[in-house]
PDB file of C-alpha atoms in Angstrom:
ATOM      1  CA  GLY A   1    -149.717  70.496   9.722  1.00  0.00           C
ATOM      2  CA  VAL A   2    -152.722  70.113  11.994  1.00  0.00           C
ATOM      3  CA  MET A   3    -156.013  72.025  11.746  1.00  0.00           C
ATOM      4  CA  HIS A   4    -159.149  72.083  13.831  1.00  0.00           C
ATOM      5  CA  ARG A   5    -162.023  70.349  12.051  1.00  0.00           C
ATOM      6  CA  GLU A   6    -164.099  73.539  11.868  1.00  0.00           C
ATOM      7  CA  ASP A   7    -161.164  75.503  10.455  1.00  0.00           C
ATOM      8  CA  ALA A   8    -160.572  72.784   7.861  1.00  0.00           C
ATOM      9  CA  ILE A   9    -164.179  72.878   6.661  1.00  0.00           C
ATOM     10  CA  GLU A  10    -164.106  76.680   6.547  1.00  0.00           C
ATOM     11  CA  ASP A  11    -160.931  76.707   4.467  1.00  0.00           C
ATOM     12  CA  LEU A  12    -162.207  74.028   2.098  1.00  0.00           C
ATOM     13  CA  THR A  13    -165.491  75.819   1.440  1.00  0.00           C
ATOM     14  CA  GLN A  14    -164.450  79.472   1.707  1.00  0.00           C
ATOM     15  CA  TRP A  15    -160.727  79.480   0.846  1.00  0.00           C
ATOM     16  CA  LYS A  16    -160.012  81.617   3.886  1.00  0.00           C
ATOM     17  CA  THR A  17    -156.313  80.694   4.066  1.00  0.00           C
ATOM     18  CA  PHE A  18    -156.033  78.214   1.170  1.00  0.00           C
ATOM     19  CA  ALA A  19    -153.703  76.142   3.360  1.00  0.00           C
ATOM     20  CA  LEU A  20    -155.764  72.953   3.155  1.00  0.00           C
ATOM     21  CA  ALA A  21    -157.911  73.861   0.166  1.00  0.00           C
ATOM     22  CA  GLY A  22    -154.961  73.959  -2.222  1.00  0.00           C
ATOM     23  CA  ARG A  23    -153.610  70.610  -1.089  1.00  0.00           C
ATOM     24  CA  THR A  24    -156.898  68.734  -1.437  1.00  0.00           C
ATOM     25  CA  GLN A  25    -157.525  70.027  -4.948  1.00  0.00           C
ATOM     26  CA  LYS A  26    -154.854  67.552  -5.999  1.00  0.00           C
ATOM     27  CA  PRO A  27    -154.978  63.737  -5.548  1.00  0.00           C
ATOM     28  CA  ILE A  28    -154.698  62.803  -1.865  1.00  0.00           C
ATOM     29  CA  LEU A  29    -154.747  59.652   0.240  1.00  0.00           C
ATOM     30  CA  THR A  30    -157.525  59.665   2.846  1.00  0.00           C
ATOM     31  CA  ILE A  31    -156.832  57.571   5.938  1.00  0.00           C
ATOM     32  CA  VAL A  32    -160.027  58.138   7.930  1.00  0.00           C
ATOM     33  CA  GLU A  33    -163.110  59.521   6.202  1.00  0.00           C
ATOM     34  CA  ASP A  34    -165.334  62.155   7.784  1.00  0.00           C
ATOM     35  CA  GLU A  35    -168.630  62.829   5.992  1.00  0.00           C
ATOM     36  CA  GLU A  36    -168.521  66.605   6.418  1.00  0.00           C
ATOM     37  CA  ILE A  37    -164.857  66.816   5.448  1.00  0.00           C
ATOM     38  CA  VAL A  38    -165.461  64.680   2.347  1.00  0.00           C
ATOM     39  CA  LYS A  39    -168.378  66.913   1.346  1.00  0.00           C
ATOM     40  CA  ALA A  40    -166.244  70.013   1.885  1.00  0.00           C
ATOM     41  CA  ILE A  41    -163.433  68.549  -0.246  1.00  0.00           C
ATOM     42  CA  GLU A  42    -165.903  67.893  -3.068  1.00  0.00           C
ATOM     43  CA  THR A  43    -167.138  71.490  -2.848  1.00  0.00           C
ATOM     44  CA  ASN A  44    -163.535  72.693  -2.857  1.00  0.00           C
ATOM     45  CA  ARG A  45    -162.750  70.714  -5.997  1.00  0.00           C
ATOM     46  CA  ASP A  46    -165.882  71.978  -7.743  1.00  0.00           C
ATOM     47  CA  MET A  47    -164.792  75.556  -7.062  1.00  0.00           C
ATOM     48  CA  ALA A  48    -161.210  74.834  -8.119  1.00  0.00           C
ATOM     49  CA  LEU A  49    -162.161  73.470 -11.531  1.00  0.00           C
ATOM     50  CA  ASN A  50    -164.665  76.259 -12.092  1.00  0.00           C
ATOM     51  CA  LEU A  51    -161.979  78.844 -11.353  1.00  0.00           C
ATOM     52  CA  ALA A  52    -159.383  77.099 -13.533  1.00  0.00           C
ATOM     53  CA  VAL A  53    -161.810  77.115 -16.460  1.00  0.00           C
ATOM     54  CA  PHE A  54    -162.848  80.706 -15.739  1.00  0.00           C
ATOM     55  CA  LEU A  55    -159.237  81.929 -15.770  1.00  0.00           C
ATOM     56  CA  ASN A  56    -158.679  80.296 -19.191  1.00  0.00           C
ATOM     57  CA  TYR A  57    -162.025  81.285 -20.676  1.00  0.00           C
ATOM     58  CA  HIS A  58    -160.634  84.056 -22.897  1.00  0.00           C
ATOM     59  CA  ARG A  59    -158.545  81.547 -24.842  1.00  0.00           C
ATOM     60  CA  LEU A  60    -161.489  80.020 -26.714  1.00  0.00           C
ATOM     61  CA  ASP A  61    -160.435  76.642 -28.184  1.00  0.00           C
ATOM     62  CA  GLU A  62    -156.680  77.010 -27.648  1.00  0.00           C
ATOM     63  CA  VAL A  63    -156.800  75.335 -24.232  1.00  0.00           C
ATOM     64  CA  THR A  64    -155.779  71.773 -23.426  1.00  0.00           C
ATOM     65  CA  LEU A  65    -156.532  69.613 -20.431  1.00  0.00           C
ATOM     66  CA  PHE A  66    -152.940  70.181 -19.311  1.00  0.00           C
ATOM     67  CA  ASP A  67    -153.557  73.948 -19.288  1.00  0.00           C
ATOM     68  CA  ILE A  68    -156.608  73.537 -17.059  1.00  0.00           C
ATOM     69  CA  TYR A  69    -154.751  71.278 -14.626  1.00  0.00           C
ATOM     70  CA  PHE A  70    -151.690  73.537 -14.631  1.00  0.00           C
ATOM     71  CA  THR A  71    -153.820  76.554 -13.749  1.00  0.00           C
ATOM     72  CA  LEU A  72    -155.576  74.579 -11.022  1.00  0.00           C
ATOM     73  CA  CYS A  73    -152.425  73.160  -9.449  1.00  0.00           C
ATOM     74  CA  ASN A  74    -150.736  76.551  -9.655  1.00  0.00           C
ATOM     75  CA  PHE A  75    -153.313  78.110  -7.314  1.00  0.00           C
ATOM     76  CA  SER A  76    -151.231  76.928  -4.352  1.00  0.00           C
ATOM     77  CA  TYR A  77    -148.039  78.538  -5.661  1.00  0.00           C
ATOM     78  CA  ASN A  78    -149.119  81.764  -7.373  1.00  0.00           C
ATOM     79  CA  GLY A  79    -148.278  84.336  -4.714  1.00  0.00           C
ATOM     80  CA  ASP A  80    -146.311  81.940  -2.510  1.00  0.00           C
ATOM     81  CA  ILE A  81    -143.289  83.735  -1.098  1.00  0.00           C
ATOM     82  CA  ARG A  82    -141.219  80.576  -1.522  1.00  0.00           C
ATOM     83  CA  MET A  83    -141.787  80.666  -5.270  1.00  0.00           C
ATOM     84  CA  ARG A  84    -140.985  84.374  -5.470  1.00  0.00           C
ATOM     85  CA  TRP A  85    -137.775  83.841  -3.554  1.00  0.00           C
ATOM     86  CA  LYS A  86    -136.935  80.879  -5.805  1.00  0.00           C
ATOM     87  CA  MET A  87    -137.005  78.427  -2.909  1.00  0.00           C
ATOM     88  CA  GLU A  88    -139.003  75.933  -4.976  1.00  0.00           C
ATOM     89  CA  ASN A  89    -138.355  74.150  -8.248  1.00  0.00           C
ATOM     90  CA  PRO A  90    -139.780  76.496 -10.931  1.00  0.00           C
ATOM     91  CA  ASN A  91    -141.050  73.398 -12.764  1.00  0.00           C
ATOM     92  CA  LYS A  92    -142.850  72.097  -9.682  1.00  0.00           C
ATOM     93  CA  VAL A  93    -146.392  72.671 -10.975  1.00  0.00           C
ATOM     94  CA  LYS A  94    -145.584  71.193 -14.380  1.00  0.00           C
ATOM     95  CA  ASN A  95    -144.106  68.126 -12.683  1.00  0.00           C
ATOM     96  CA  ILE A  96    -147.181  67.720 -10.465  1.00  0.00           C
ATOM     97  CA  VAL A  97    -149.531  67.753 -13.451  1.00  0.00           C
ATOM     98  CA  SER A  98    -147.382  65.377 -15.511  1.00  0.00           C
ATOM     99  CA  GLY A  99    -146.977  62.948 -12.630  1.00  0.00           C
ATOM    100  CA  GLN A 100    -150.570  63.067 -11.399  1.00  0.00           C
ATOM    101  CA  LEU A 101    -152.486  63.197 -14.699  1.00  0.00           C
ATOM    102  CA  GLN A 102    -154.478  60.017 -14.082  1.00  0.00           C
ATOM    103  CA  GLY A 103    -155.363  61.051 -10.544  1.00  0.00           C
ATOM    104  CA  LEU A 104    -156.408  64.504 -11.722  1.00  0.00           C
ATOM    105  CA  ASN A 105    -158.528  62.911 -14.450  1.00  0.00           C
ATOM    106  CA  GLU A 106    -160.336  60.786 -11.880  1.00  0.00           C
ATOM    107  CA  ILE A 107    -161.192  63.901  -9.900  1.00  0.00           C
ATOM    108  CA  TYR A 108    -161.967  66.388 -12.635  1.00  0.00           C
ATOM    109  CA  ILE A 109    -163.113  64.635 -15.820  1.00  0.00           C
ATOM    110  CA  PRO A 110    -166.566  63.908 -14.324  1.00  0.00           C
ATOM    111  CA  ARG A 111    -166.770  67.577 -13.364  1.00  0.00           C
ATOM    112  CA  LEU A 112    -165.675  68.716 -16.830  1.00  0.00           C
ATOM    113  CA  ARG A 113    -168.347  66.489 -18.333  1.00  0.00           C
ATOM    114  CA  LYS A 114    -170.925  68.131 -16.095  1.00  0.00           C
ATOM    115  CA  MET A 115    -169.766  71.565 -17.253  1.00  0.00           C
ATOM    116  CA  GLN A 116    -170.062  70.325 -20.834  1.00  0.00           C
ATOM    117  CA  GLU A 117    -173.646  69.270 -20.154  1.00  0.00           C
ATOM    118  CA  GLU A 118    -174.316  72.763 -18.805  1.00  0.00           C
ATOM    119  CA  GLY A 119    -173.105  74.268 -22.072  1.00  0.00           C
ATOM    120  CA  LEU A 120    -170.106  75.996 -20.495  1.00  0.00           C
ATOM    121  CA  LEU A 121    -167.453  74.187 -22.548  1.00  0.00           C
ATOM    122  CA  THR A 122    -166.749  71.398 -24.998  1.00  0.00           C
ATOM    123  CA  ILE A 123    -164.323  68.504 -24.671  1.00  0.00           C
ATOM    124  CA  ASP A 124    -162.826  67.498 -27.988  1.00  0.00           C
ATOM    125  CA  SER A 125    -160.356  64.661 -28.490  1.00  0.00           C
ATOM    126  CA  ASP A 126    -160.426  61.124 -29.852  1.00  0.00           C
ATOM    127  CA  GLY A 127    -163.574  59.710 -28.354  1.00  0.00           C
ATOM    128  CA  THR A 128    -163.625  62.123 -25.429  1.00  0.00           C
ATOM    129  CA  ASN A 129    -166.619  64.156 -26.531  1.00  0.00           C
ATOM    130  CA  GLN A 130    -168.919  61.221 -26.007  1.00  0.00           C
ATOM    131  CA  GLN A 131    -170.987  60.862 -22.875  1.00  0.00           C
ATOM    132  CA  GLY A 132    -170.436  57.857 -20.656  1.00  0.00           C
ATOM    133  CA  SER A 133    -169.700  56.575 -17.208  1.00  0.00           C
ATOM    134  CA  GLU A 134    -166.545  57.746 -15.482  1.00  0.00           C
ATOM    135  CA  THR A 135    -164.827  54.360 -15.506  1.00  0.00           C
ATOM    136  CA  ASP A 136    -161.087  53.843 -15.702  1.00  0.00           C
ATOM    137  CA  SER A 137    -161.425  52.773 -19.342  1.00  0.00           C
ATOM    138  CA  SER A 138    -163.278  55.940 -20.333  1.00  0.00           C
ATOM    139  CA  LEU A 139    -160.844  58.137 -18.421  1.00  0.00           C
ATOM    140  CA  SER A 140    -157.891  56.571 -20.225  1.00  0.00           C
ATOM    141  CA  HIS A 141    -158.938  58.430 -23.401  1.00  0.00           C
ATOM    142  CA  PHE A 142    -158.172  61.772 -21.783  1.00  0.00           C
ATOM    143  CA  GLU A 143    -154.613  62.894 -22.460  1.00  0.00           C
ATOM    144  CA  ALA A 144    -152.761  66.080 -21.553  1.00  0.00           C
ATOM    145  CA  ASN A 145    -153.377  67.424 -25.074  1.00  0.00           C
ATOM    146  CA  THR A 146    -157.147  66.858 -24.956  1.00  0.00           C
ATOM    147  CA  ARG A 147    -158.603  70.119 -26.226  1.00  0.00           C
ATOM    148  CA  ILE A 148    -161.135  72.136 -24.265  1.00  0.00           C
ATOM    149  CA  GLY A 149    -163.314  74.656 -26.103  1.00  0.00           C
ATOM    150  CA  PHE A 150    -165.352  77.450 -24.527  1.00  0.00           C
ATOM    151  CA  ARG A 151    -168.705  78.973 -25.384  1.00  0.00           C
ATOM    152  CA  ILE A 152    -168.168  82.589 -24.430  1.00  0.00           C
ATOM    153  CA  ARG A 153    -171.494  84.158 -23.616  1.00  0.00           C
ATOM    154  CA  ASP A 154    -172.315  86.691 -20.921  1.00  0.00           C
ATOM    155  CA  GLU A 155    -174.561  84.203 -19.152  1.00  0.00           C
ATOM    156  CA  ASN A 156    -171.783  81.573 -19.080  1.00  0.00           C
ATOM    157  CA  ILE A 157    -169.260  84.057 -17.702  1.00  0.00           C
ATOM    158  CA  GLN A 158    -171.781  85.167 -15.076  1.00  0.00           C
ATOM    159  CA  THR A 159    -172.505  81.554 -14.075  1.00  0.00           C
ATOM    160  CA  MET A 160    -168.835  80.787 -13.496  1.00  0.00           C
ATOM    161  CA  PHE A 161    -168.162  84.120 -11.793  1.00  0.00           C
ATOM    162  CA  ASP A 162    -171.015  83.459  -9.363  1.00  0.00           C
ATOM    163  CA  ARG A 163    -169.357  80.139  -8.468  1.00  0.00           C
ATOM    164  CA  VAL A 164    -166.041  81.778  -7.597  1.00  0.00           C
ATOM    165  CA  PRO A 165    -165.569  81.725  -3.803  1.00  0.00           C
ATOM    166  CA  GLU A 166    -166.935  84.910  -2.269  1.00  0.00           C
ATOM    167  CA  ASN A 167    -163.562  85.489  -0.639  1.00  0.00           C
ATOM    168  CA  LEU A 168    -162.075  86.040  -4.116  1.00  0.00           C
ATOM    169  CA  ARG A 169    -164.858  88.378  -5.242  1.00  0.00           C
ATOM    170  CA  TRP A 170    -164.223  90.746  -2.376  1.00  0.00           C
ATOM    171  CA  GLU A 171    -165.209  94.347  -3.267  1.00  0.00           C
ATOM    172  CA  MET A 172    -166.043  93.261  -6.818  1.00  0.00           C
ATOM    173  CA  LYS A 173    -169.372  94.154  -8.407  1.00  0.00           C
ATOM    174  CA  PRO A 174    -171.750  91.194  -8.850  1.00  0.00           C
ATOM    175  CA  SER A 175    -172.473  91.764 -12.551  1.00  0.00           C
ATOM    176  CA  VAL A 176    -169.843  90.685 -15.063  1.00  0.00           C
ATOM    177  CA  LYS A 177    -171.115  93.228 -17.599  1.00  0.00           C
ATOM    178  CA  GLN A 178    -169.411  96.067 -15.735  1.00  0.00           C
ATOM    179  CA  LEU A 179    -165.905  94.706 -16.354  1.00  0.00           C
ATOM    180  CA  SER A 180    -164.207  92.903 -19.215  1.00  0.00           C
ATOM    181  CA  LEU A 181    -163.494  89.197 -18.862  1.00  0.00           C
ATOM    182  CA  ARG A 182    -159.760  89.864 -18.572  1.00  0.00           C
ATOM    183  CA  GLU A 183    -160.347  92.427 -15.809  1.00  0.00           C
ATOM    184  CA  LEU A 184    -162.514  89.958 -13.904  1.00  0.00           C
ATOM    185  CA  GLN A 185    -159.891  87.246 -14.265  1.00  0.00           C
ATOM    186  CA  GLY A 186    -157.104  89.567 -13.155  1.00  0.00           C
ATOM    187  CA  ASP A 187    -158.928  90.761 -10.040  1.00  0.00           C
ATOM    188  CA  VAL A 188    -159.922  87.255  -8.948  1.00  0.00           C
ATOM    189  CA  GLU A 189    -156.424  85.888  -9.546  1.00  0.00           C
ATOM    190  CA  LYS A 190    -154.878  88.792  -7.628  1.00  0.00           C
ATOM    191  CA  ASN A 191    -157.194  88.198  -4.660  1.00  0.00           C
ATOM    192  CA  LEU A 192    -156.263  84.510  -4.498  1.00  0.00           C
ATOM    193  CA  ALA A 193    -152.549  85.281  -4.817  1.00  0.00           C
ATOM    194  CA  GLY A 194    -152.910  87.693  -1.903  1.00  0.00           C
ATOM    195  CA  ILE A 195    -154.373  84.956   0.295  1.00  0.00           C
ATOM    196  CA  VAL A 196    -151.632  82.509  -0.698  1.00  0.00           C
ATOM    197  CA  ASP A 197    -148.985  85.166  -0.051  1.00  0.00           C
ATOM    198  CA  VAL A 198    -150.117  85.800   3.536  1.00  0.00           C
ATOM    199  CA  THR A 199    -150.498  82.092   4.292  1.00  0.00           C
ATOM    200  CA  SER A 200    -147.083  81.200   2.853  1.00  0.00           C
ATOM    201  CA  ILE A 201    -145.385  83.879   4.969  1.00  0.00           C
ATOM    202  CA  GLN A 202    -147.151  82.568   8.064  1.00  0.00           C
ATOM    203  CA  MET A 203    -146.011  79.036   7.233  1.00  0.00           C
ATOM    204  CA  VAL A 204    -142.388  80.101   6.784  1.00  0.00           C
ATOM    205  CA  LEU A 205    -142.409  82.018  10.069  1.00  0.00           C
ATOM    206  CA  SER A 206    -144.177  79.156  11.841  1.00  0.00           C
ATOM    207  CA  GLY A 207    -141.567  76.728  10.541  1.00  0.00           C
ATOM    208  CA  LEU A 208    -138.777  78.925  11.839  1.00  0.00           C
ATOM    209  CA  TYR A 209    -140.456  79.328  15.223  1.00  0.00           C
ATOM    210  CA  SER A 210    -141.142  75.612  15.683  1.00  0.00           C
ATOM    211  CA  THR A 211    -137.496  74.671  15.080  1.00  0.00           C
ATOM    212  CA  SER A 212    -134.218  76.105  16.244  1.00  0.00           C
ATOM    213  CA  PRO A 213    -134.019  79.103  13.861  1.00  0.00           C
ATOM    214  CA  LEU A 214    -130.243  79.363  13.725  1.00  0.00           C
ATOM    215  CA  LYS A 215    -129.423  75.655  13.784  1.00  0.00           C
ATOM    216  CA  LYS A 216    -132.234  74.254  11.625  1.00  0.00           C
ATOM    217  CA  GLY A 217    -134.676  76.860  10.329  1.00  0.00           C
ATOM    218  CA  LEU A 218    -132.418  79.293   8.496  1.00  0.00           C
ATOM    219  CA  PRO A 219    -130.083  76.598   7.092  1.00  0.00           C
ATOM    220  CA  TYR A 220    -133.172  74.783   5.755  1.00  0.00           C
ATOM    221  CA  LEU A 221    -134.433  77.943   4.037  1.00  0.00           C
ATOM    222  CA  LEU A 222    -130.984  78.604   2.590  1.00  0.00           C
ATOM    223  CA  ASP A 223    -130.825  75.049   1.262  1.00  0.00           C
ATOM    224  CA  LYS A 224    -134.266  75.447  -0.357  1.00  0.00           C
ATOM    225  CA  PHE A 225    -133.123  78.720  -1.911  1.00  0.00           C
ATOM    226  CA  LYS A 226    -129.987  77.116  -3.366  1.00  0.00           C
ATOM    227  CA  LYS A 227    -131.935  74.156  -4.760  1.00  0.00           C
ATOM    228  CA  GLY A 228    -134.516  76.438  -6.342  1.00  0.00           C
ATOM    229  CA  ARG A 229    -131.780  78.475  -8.010  1.00  0.00           C
ATOM    230  CA  THR A 230    -130.168  75.403  -9.556  1.00  0.00           C
ATOM    231  CA  LYS A 231    -133.357  74.148 -11.256  1.00  0.00           C
TER     232      LYS A 231
END
């Protein structure tokens, strides 16, 4: 699809529609760089990792790197009408994480290390709890089963909650002490799923409108539905 530059920056930094934000949280190929767009993508990825960690924070030390990446990559599909109608491979998110592990590491390991330095979490695997430069050789130590531990304190929960995009904290009270962690997680996740739901419906309708609905659009949707059912 095509977006106006201003709309792209707004979506990347505010998650207004999550149309572009979700895509750029995963590894992408940039053809022409734009300084403001690059900065917005970095902000988007910071928020994505923060939210992925926040949504797993109740699990203490049971979480792996795969779990964090799965949660993050699932943002684009949780609430998507195409997933609810089984028009997509139900293993799609799992396949993305498995196939893009190295690319995800390059994006998010430096950010996880920063969160470790802030005292928000620990990274524990063979050699991965050591500090160092984010070179290819150091990143190669991070596997899908690398364990992530959390330091659950009110101040840590508040820090991460404050970093959640304002669009997902809509009508929520600013202090985390007024709700349990699980309630906070549920409300934030529901708000994001609502955004994805609306956007996915608009995309389906736009796709039908831009093609010949009877000759191309509906047969395409039916084919997607059949493929999703067979997975």
